[in-house]
Amino acid sequence: MTMPFSFPEFDGKAILITGASTGIGAALARAFAAQGARVGLHYNSSGEAAEALAREIGEAGGTAVPIRADVSDSRALETAVEEAAEKLGGLDGLINNAGGMVRRVAYAEVSDEDYREVMDLNARSILVASKAALPHLKKRGGFVIHTTSIAARNGASNGGGLYGSSKAFVSNVTRGMAKEWIGHGIRVNAVAPGVISTPFHERYSTPEQLEAMRATVPQGRLGEAEDCVGAYLFLASDRLAGYVVGQVIEVNGGQLMP
């Protein structure tokens, strides 16, 4: 990714990005690596994509280390965070971006298994990863950025309500964690993407559903992963966002205006 601006403060910083093999996570990995950060590329099932991205970043002169874990498995996720810290030489930042809908299911049909899968993937995982990263972040301050969603505020589209509820959890954890961790010099914030053209929607939304959602966006188009990058760079920057704590930045083309 060619960046039209520079963040010298990221040079040499160690940043772990979960869900970094495709979509928003991959765009973030390219962006932070382009600024000189050493990036941990977490992935689960998309190993080929993660390896290809690591090669791409390396060929561009950056540093990226693929790290595999199922974020729904707490022990595996804790191990992945420790692996990232070891391979990157510590941690200066954590971006909890991994997540998903699992499947579309109406509230009237939600099972205990549906609830467990979605909450483990989207809610519990950010607690586990953040807690595992905390000892490393405490050593030199830093940041945590959670990826929540427009669905946390608008109830999500049909069958996505459980996903939206899990992301509402993420938004509220952002505020509570921010209050507790700022005393350690760690700023915690979140980004709430709207409808972004990524493998997420290729998996969970039909073309008709995407067109219906696009029609509700005042800007007249769906977002791209790169549209989200600036919000994360801003929140990660002490120079630009040093007094920004516990906030959720909406990136949705005007689809939701709180």
mmCIF file of C-alpha atoms in Angstrom:
data_model
loop_
_atom_site.group_PDB
_atom_site.id
_atom_site.type_symbol
_atom_site.label_atom_id
_atom_site.label_comp_id
_atom_site.label_asym_id
_atom_site.label_seq_id
_atom_site.Cartn_x
_atom_site.Cartn_y
_atom_site.Cartn_z
ATOM 1 C CA MET A 1 0.000 0.000 0.000
ATOM 2 C CA THR A 2 1.350 3.425 -0.962
ATOM 3 C CA MET A 3 0.607 5.856 1.845
ATOM 4 C CA PRO A 4 0.076 9.569 1.080
ATOM 5 C CA PHE A 5 1.254 10.494 4.573
ATOM 6 C CA SER A 6 3.857 9.400 7.083
ATOM 7 C CA PHE A 7 3.741 8.227 10.702
ATOM 8 C CA PRO A 8 7.405 8.054 11.794
ATOM 9 C CA GLU A 9 6.274 7.089 15.300
ATOM 10 C CA PHE A 10 5.299 3.604 14.056
ATOM 11 C CA ASP A 11 8.787 2.824 12.780
ATOM 12 C CA GLY A 12 10.047 -0.263 14.600
ATOM 13 C CA LYS A 13 6.862 -0.706 16.644
ATOM 14 C CA ALA A 14 5.530 -4.222 17.176
ATOM 15 C CA ILE A 15 1.838 -4.578 16.356
ATOM 16 C CA LEU A 16 -0.280 -7.734 16.406
ATOM 17 C CA ILE A 17 -3.332 -7.694 14.136
ATOM 18 C CA THR A 18 -5.826 -10.523 14.496
ATOM 19 C CA GLY A 19 -7.761 -11.573 11.419
ATOM 20 C CA ALA A 20 -5.017 -10.106 9.232
ATOM 21 C CA SER A 21 -4.949 -12.446 6.245
ATOM 22 C CA THR A 22 -7.781 -10.820 4.270
ATOM 23 C CA GLY A 23 -10.144 -7.842 4.247
ATOM 24 C CA ILE A 24 -9.703 -5.003 6.703
ATOM 25 C CA GLY A 25 -6.999 -6.854 8.625
ATOM 26 C CA ALA A 26 -4.852 -7.301 5.520
ATOM 27 C CA ALA A 27 -5.270 -3.635 4.598
ATOM 28 C CA LEU A 28 -4.172 -2.688 8.110
ATOM 29 C CA ALA A 29 -1.147 -4.976 7.938
ATOM 30 C CA ARG A 30 -0.014 -3.353 4.698
ATOM 31 C CA ALA A 31 -0.569 0.133 6.078
ATOM 32 C CA PHE A 32 1.261 -0.327 9.377
ATOM 33 C CA ALA A 33 4.114 -2.213 7.691
ATOM 34 C CA ALA A 34 4.439 0.629 5.189
ATOM 35 C CA GLN A 35 5.013 2.928 8.164
ATOM 36 C CA GLY A 36 7.854 0.735 9.412
ATOM 37 C CA ALA A 37 5.979 -1.310 12.011
ATOM 38 C CA ARG A 38 6.807 -4.959 12.606
ATOM 39 C CA VAL A 39 3.479 -6.718 12.113
ATOM 40 C CA GLY A 40 2.127 -9.975 13.497
ATOM 41 C CA LEU A 41 -0.276 -11.392 10.893
ATOM 42 C CA HIS A 42 -2.725 -13.537 12.803
ATOM 43 C CA TYR A 43 -4.842 -15.949 10.777
ATOM 44 C CA ASN A 44 -6.818 -19.125 11.331
ATOM 45 C CA SER A 45 -7.910 -20.897 8.141
ATOM 46 C CA SER A 46 -6.427 -18.583 5.485
ATOM 47 C CA GLY A 47 -2.824 -19.734 5.731
ATOM 48 C CA GLU A 48 -1.984 -19.265 2.054
ATOM 49 C CA ALA A 49 -3.311 -15.712 2.100
ATOM 50 C CA ALA A 50 -1.332 -14.891 5.253
ATOM 51 C CA GLU A 51 1.892 -16.312 3.827
ATOM 52 C CA ALA A 52 1.360 -14.434 0.556
ATOM 53 C CA LEU A 53 0.735 -11.193 2.437
ATOM 54 C CA ALA A 54 3.858 -11.698 4.552
ATOM 55 C CA ARG A 55 5.902 -12.186 1.362
ATOM 56 C CA GLU A 56 4.344 -9.100 -0.208
ATOM 57 C CA ILE A 57 5.198 -6.980 2.824
ATOM 58 C CA GLY A 58 8.704 -8.440 2.983
ATOM 59 C CA GLU A 59 9.346 -7.718 -0.699
ATOM 60 C CA ALA A 60 8.289 -4.121 -0.048
ATOM 61 C CA GLY A 61 10.920 -3.862 2.691
ATOM 62 C CA GLY A 62 8.637 -4.462 5.662
ATOM 63 C CA THR A 63 8.451 -7.074 8.388
ATOM 64 C CA ALA A 64 5.456 -9.371 8.854
ATOM 65 C CA VAL A 65 5.225 -12.647 10.753
ATOM 66 C CA PRO A 66 2.280 -15.039 10.182
ATOM 67 C CA ILE A 67 0.836 -16.462 13.408
ATOM 68 C CA ARG A 68 -1.934 -19.053 13.415
ATOM 69 C CA ALA A 69 -4.637 -19.555 16.052
ATOM 70 C CA ASP A 70 -8.359 -20.154 16.388
ATOM 71 C CA VAL A 71 -9.456 -17.087 18.380
ATOM 72 C CA SER A 72 -12.386 -19.099 19.753
ATOM 73 C CA ASP A 73 -9.842 -21.291 21.555
ATOM 74 C CA SER A 74 -8.627 -19.230 24.508
ATOM 75 C CA ARG A 75 -5.476 -21.237 25.138
ATOM 76 C CA ALA A 76 -4.471 -21.165 21.472
ATOM 77 C CA LEU A 77 -5.075 -17.421 21.334
ATOM 78 C CA GLU A 78 -3.006 -16.784 24.455
ATOM 79 C CA THR A 79 -0.188 -18.812 22.914
ATOM 80 C CA ALA A 80 -0.451 -16.812 19.685
ATOM 81 C CA VAL A 81 -0.113 -13.509 21.549
ATOM 82 C CA GLU A 82 2.981 -14.803 23.342
ATOM 83 C CA GLU A 83 4.392 -16.045 20.037
ATOM 84 C CA ALA A 84 3.850 -12.625 18.493
ATOM 85 C CA ALA A 85 5.567 -10.872 21.387
ATOM 86 C CA GLU A 86 8.523 -13.250 21.156
ATOM 87 C CA LYS A 87 8.942 -12.982 17.387
ATOM 88 C CA LEU A 88 8.348 -9.220 17.227
ATOM 89 C CA GLY A 89 10.402 -8.314 20.283
ATOM 90 C CA GLY A 90 7.500 -7.286 22.502
ATOM 91 C CA LEU A 91 4.225 -5.552 21.716
ATOM 92 C CA ASP A 92 3.395 -1.884 21.256
ATOM 93 C CA GLY A 93 -0.096 -2.381 19.921
ATOM 94 C CA LEU A 94 -2.895 -4.900 19.515
ATOM 95 C CA ILE A 95 -5.682 -4.695 16.962
ATOM 96 C CA ASN A 96 -8.494 -7.138 17.732
ATOM 97 C CA ASN A 97 -9.913 -7.460 14.242
ATOM 98 C CA ALA A 98 -10.781 -11.163 13.958
ATOM 99 C CA GLY A 99 -14.464 -12.031 14.035
ATOM 100 C CA GLY A 100 -17.437 -13.129 12.018
ATOM 101 C CA MET A 101 -21.124 -13.853 11.849
ATOM 102 C CA VAL A 102 -20.699 -17.664 11.712
ATOM 103 C CA ARG A 103 -24.147 -17.896 10.100
ATOM 104 C CA ARG A 104 -27.311 -15.854 9.711
ATOM 105 C CA VAL A 105 -29.949 -16.993 12.203
ATOM 106 C CA ALA A 106 -33.181 -15.333 13.331
ATOM 107 C CA TYR A 107 -33.520 -14.637 17.055
ATOM 108 C CA ALA A 108 -36.490 -17.018 17.213
ATOM 109 C CA GLU A 109 -34.199 -19.818 16.058
ATOM 110 C CA VAL A 110 -31.018 -19.034 18.023
ATOM 111 C CA SER A 111 -29.632 -22.105 19.781
ATOM 112 C CA ASP A 112 -27.186 -22.329 22.669
ATOM 113 C CA GLU A 113 -24.583 -23.459 20.154
ATOM 114 C CA ASP A 114 -25.229 -20.414 17.941
ATOM 115 C CA TYR A 115 -24.803 -18.148 20.949
ATOM 116 C CA ARG A 116 -21.624 -19.852 22.106
ATOM 117 C CA GLU A 117 -19.975 -19.812 18.690
ATOM 118 C CA VAL A 118 -20.669 -16.155 17.981
ATOM 119 C CA MET A 119 -19.797 -14.916 21.457
ATOM 120 C CA ASP A 120 -16.607 -16.966 21.643
ATOM 121 C CA LEU A 121 -15.512 -15.676 18.250
ATOM 122 C CA ASN A 122 -16.382 -11.999 18.632
ATOM 123 C CA ALA A 123 -16.670 -11.263 22.341
ATOM 124 C CA ARG A 124 -14.594 -13.578 24.486
ATOM 125 C CA SER A 125 -11.699 -13.488 22.021
ATOM 126 C CA ILE A 126 -11.050 -9.775 22.504
ATOM 127 C CA LEU A 127 -10.932 -10.239 26.269
ATOM 128 C CA VAL A 128 -8.495 -13.135 25.983
ATOM 129 C CA ALA A 129 -6.188 -11.453 23.467
ATOM 130 C CA SER A 130 -6.179 -8.137 25.306
ATOM 131 C CA LYS A 131 -5.480 -9.755 28.668
ATOM 132 C CA ALA A 132 -2.629 -11.785 27.163
ATOM 133 C CA ALA A 133 -1.148 -8.668 25.564
ATOM 134 C CA LEU A 134 -1.469 -6.515 28.689
ATOM 135 C CA PRO A 135 1.831 -7.479 30.392
ATOM 136 C CA HIS A 136 3.709 -6.639 27.193
ATOM 137 C CA LEU A 137 1.852 -3.382 26.580
ATOM 138 C CA LYS A 138 2.420 -2.274 30.168
ATOM 139 C CA LYS A 139 6.174 -2.297 29.615
ATOM 140 C CA ARG A 140 6.096 0.584 27.149
ATOM 141 C CA GLY A 141 2.558 1.864 26.878
ATOM 142 C CA GLY A 142 0.787 1.512 23.583
ATOM 143 C CA PHE A 143 -2.686 0.928 22.254
ATOM 144 C CA VAL A 144 -5.494 -1.551 21.788
ATOM 145 C CA ILE A 145 -7.997 -1.079 18.983
ATOM 146 C CA HIS A 146 -11.048 -3.317 18.743
ATOM 147 C CA THR A 147 -13.021 -3.790 15.541
ATOM 148 C CA THR A 148 -16.711 -3.530 16.320
ATOM 149 C CA SER A 149 -19.417 -2.912 13.690
ATOM 150 C CA ILE A 150 -22.279 -0.720 12.575
ATOM 151 C CA ALA A 151 -24.369 -3.772 13.553
ATOM 152 C CA ALA A 152 -23.638 -2.987 17.197
ATOM 153 C CA ARG A 153 -25.887 0.063 16.892
ATOM 154 C CA ASN A 154 -28.442 -0.665 14.183
ATOM 155 C CA GLY A 155 -29.399 -4.229 15.141
ATOM 156 C CA ALA A 156 -27.824 -5.718 11.991
ATOM 157 C CA SER A 157 -29.572 -6.962 8.869
ATOM 158 C CA ASN A 158 -31.905 -9.970 8.848
ATOM 159 C CA GLY A 159 -30.397 -12.931 10.666
ATOM 160 C CA GLY A 160 -27.410 -10.937 11.876
ATOM 161 C CA GLY A 161 -28.812 -9.818 15.207
ATOM 162 C CA LEU A 162 -26.713 -12.170 17.311
ATOM 163 C CA TYR A 163 -23.597 -10.928 15.526
ATOM 164 C CA GLY A 164 -24.687 -7.341 16.193
ATOM 165 C CA SER A 165 -25.216 -8.135 19.862
ATOM 166 C CA SER A 166 -21.705 -9.571 20.136
ATOM 167 C CA LYS A 167 -20.306 -6.418 18.573
ATOM 168 C CA ALA A 168 -22.288 -4.257 20.998
ATOM 169 C CA PHE A 169 -20.395 -6.156 23.694
ATOM 170 C CA VAL A 170 -17.141 -5.183 21.973
ATOM 171 C CA SER A 171 -18.117 -1.512 21.921
ATOM 172 C CA ASN A 172 -18.929 -1.502 25.618
ATOM 173 C CA VAL A 173 -15.781 -3.430 26.538
ATOM 174 C CA THR A 174 -13.867 -0.731 24.681
ATOM 175 C CA ARG A 175 -15.161 1.917 27.086
ATOM 176 C CA GLY A 176 -14.699 -0.120 30.246
ATOM 177 C CA MET A 177 -11.248 -1.375 29.292
ATOM 178 C CA ALA A 178 -10.205 2.153 28.333
ATOM 179 C CA LYS A 179 -11.032 3.413 31.823
ATOM 180 C CA GLU A 180 -9.024 0.650 33.475
ATOM 181 C CA TRP A 181 -5.990 0.588 31.210
ATOM 182 C CA ILE A 182 -5.296 4.257 30.583
ATOM 183 C CA GLY A 183 -3.586 4.267 33.967
ATOM 184 C CA HIS A 184 -0.980 1.960 32.423
ATOM 185 C CA GLY A 185 -0.460 4.348 29.517
ATOM 186 C CA ILE A 186 -2.501 2.133 27.199
ATOM 187 C CA ARG A 187 -5.164 3.811 25.087
ATOM 188 C CA VAL A 188 -8.123 1.604 24.142
ATOM 189 C CA ASN A 189 -10.478 2.593 21.320
ATOM 190 C CA ALA A 190 -12.501 0.949 18.556
ATOM 191 C CA VAL A 191 -13.493 1.297 14.925
ATOM 192 C CA ALA A 192 -17.002 0.404 13.730
ATOM 193 C CA PRO A 193 -16.976 -0.323 9.991
ATOM 194 C CA GLY A 194 -20.196 -0.167 8.027
ATOM 195 C CA VAL A 195 -20.860 -2.388 5.013
ATOM 196 C CA ILE A 196 -17.399 -3.089 3.625
ATOM 197 C CA SER A 197 -16.680 -5.147 0.487
ATOM 198 C CA THR A 198 -14.596 -7.924 2.025
ATOM 199 C CA PRO A 199 -14.728 -11.749 2.201
ATOM 200 C CA PHE A 200 -16.999 -11.272 5.251
ATOM 201 C CA HIS A 201 -19.916 -10.170 3.071
ATOM 202 C CA GLU A 202 -18.996 -12.576 0.286
ATOM 203 C CA ARG A 203 -19.592 -15.293 2.871
ATOM 204 C CA TYR A 204 -22.637 -13.994 4.735
ATOM 205 C CA SER A 205 -24.564 -11.729 2.321
ATOM 206 C CA THR A 206 -26.234 -12.326 -1.031
ATOM 207 C CA PRO A 207 -25.804 -9.830 -3.888
ATOM 208 C CA GLU A 208 -29.403 -8.763 -3.283
ATOM 209 C CA GLN A 209 -28.730 -8.104 0.397
ATOM 210 C CA LEU A 210 -25.609 -6.109 -0.442
ATOM 211 C CA GLU A 211 -27.512 -4.004 -2.962
ATOM 212 C CA ALA A 212 -30.232 -3.308 -0.394
ATOM 213 C CA MET A 213 -27.582 -2.208 2.108
ATOM 214 C CA ARG A 214 -25.786 -0.081 -0.486
ATOM 215 C CA ALA A 215 -29.033 1.767 -1.146
ATOM 216 C CA THR A 216 -29.066 2.949 2.484
ATOM 217 C CA VAL A 217 -25.588 4.517 2.288
ATOM 218 C CA PRO A 218 -25.767 8.274 1.573
ATOM 219 C CA GLN A 219 -22.341 8.167 -0.076
ATOM 220 C CA GLY A 220 -23.846 5.807 -2.638
ATOM 221 C CA ARG A 221 -21.377 2.949 -2.452
ATOM 222 C CA LEU A 222 -20.151 0.148 -0.244
ATOM 223 C CA GLY A 223 -16.906 0.713 1.582
ATOM 224 C CA GLU A 224 -13.557 -0.842 0.758
ATOM 225 C CA ALA A 225 -11.118 -2.202 3.324
ATOM 226 C CA GLU A 226 -8.790 0.708 2.593
ATOM 227 C CA ASP A 227 -11.533 3.160 3.601
ATOM 228 C CA CYS A 228 -11.129 1.945 7.177
ATOM 229 C CA VAL A 229 -7.348 2.224 7.435
ATOM 230 C CA GLY A 230 -7.159 5.919 8.305
ATOM 231 C CA ALA A 231 -9.298 5.509 11.414
ATOM 232 C CA TYR A 232 -6.989 2.816 12.795
ATOM 233 C CA LEU A 233 -3.822 4.767 12.005
ATOM 234 C CA PHE A 234 -5.310 7.809 13.710
ATOM 235 C CA LEU A 235 -6.286 5.913 16.854
ATOM 236 C CA ALA A 236 -2.911 4.164 17.023
ATOM 237 C CA SER A 237 -1.032 7.460 16.807
ATOM 238 C CA ASP A 238 -0.070 9.079 20.103
ATOM 239 C CA ARG A 239 0.809 12.185 18.127
ATOM 240 C CA LEU A 240 -2.682 12.562 16.649
ATOM 241 C CA ALA A 241 -4.889 10.725 19.161
ATOM 242 C CA GLY A 242 -2.989 10.911 22.424
ATOM 243 C CA TYR A 243 -6.061 12.303 24.204
ATOM 244 C CA VAL A 244 -8.562 9.985 22.492
ATOM 245 C CA VAL A 245 -9.614 7.261 24.924
ATOM 246 C CA GLY A 246 -12.604 4.898 24.954
ATOM 247 C CA GLN A 247 -14.041 6.101 21.653
ATOM 248 C CA VAL A 248 -15.705 4.250 18.782
ATOM 249 C CA ILE A 249 -15.117 5.766 15.346
ATOM 250 C CA GLU A 250 -17.864 5.012 12.816
ATOM 251 C CA VAL A 251 -16.698 4.401 9.227
ATOM 252 C CA ASN A 252 -19.831 3.827 7.164
ATOM 253 C CA GLY A 253 -20.327 6.392 4.400
ATOM 254 C CA GLY A 254 -23.077 8.086 6.401
ATOM 255 C CA GLN A 255 -25.224 4.967 6.745
ATOM 256 C CA LEU A 256 -25.380 5.576 10.489
ATOM 257 C CA MET A 257 -25.054 9.059 11.949
ATOM 258 C CA PRO A 258 -25.177 8.753 15.774
#
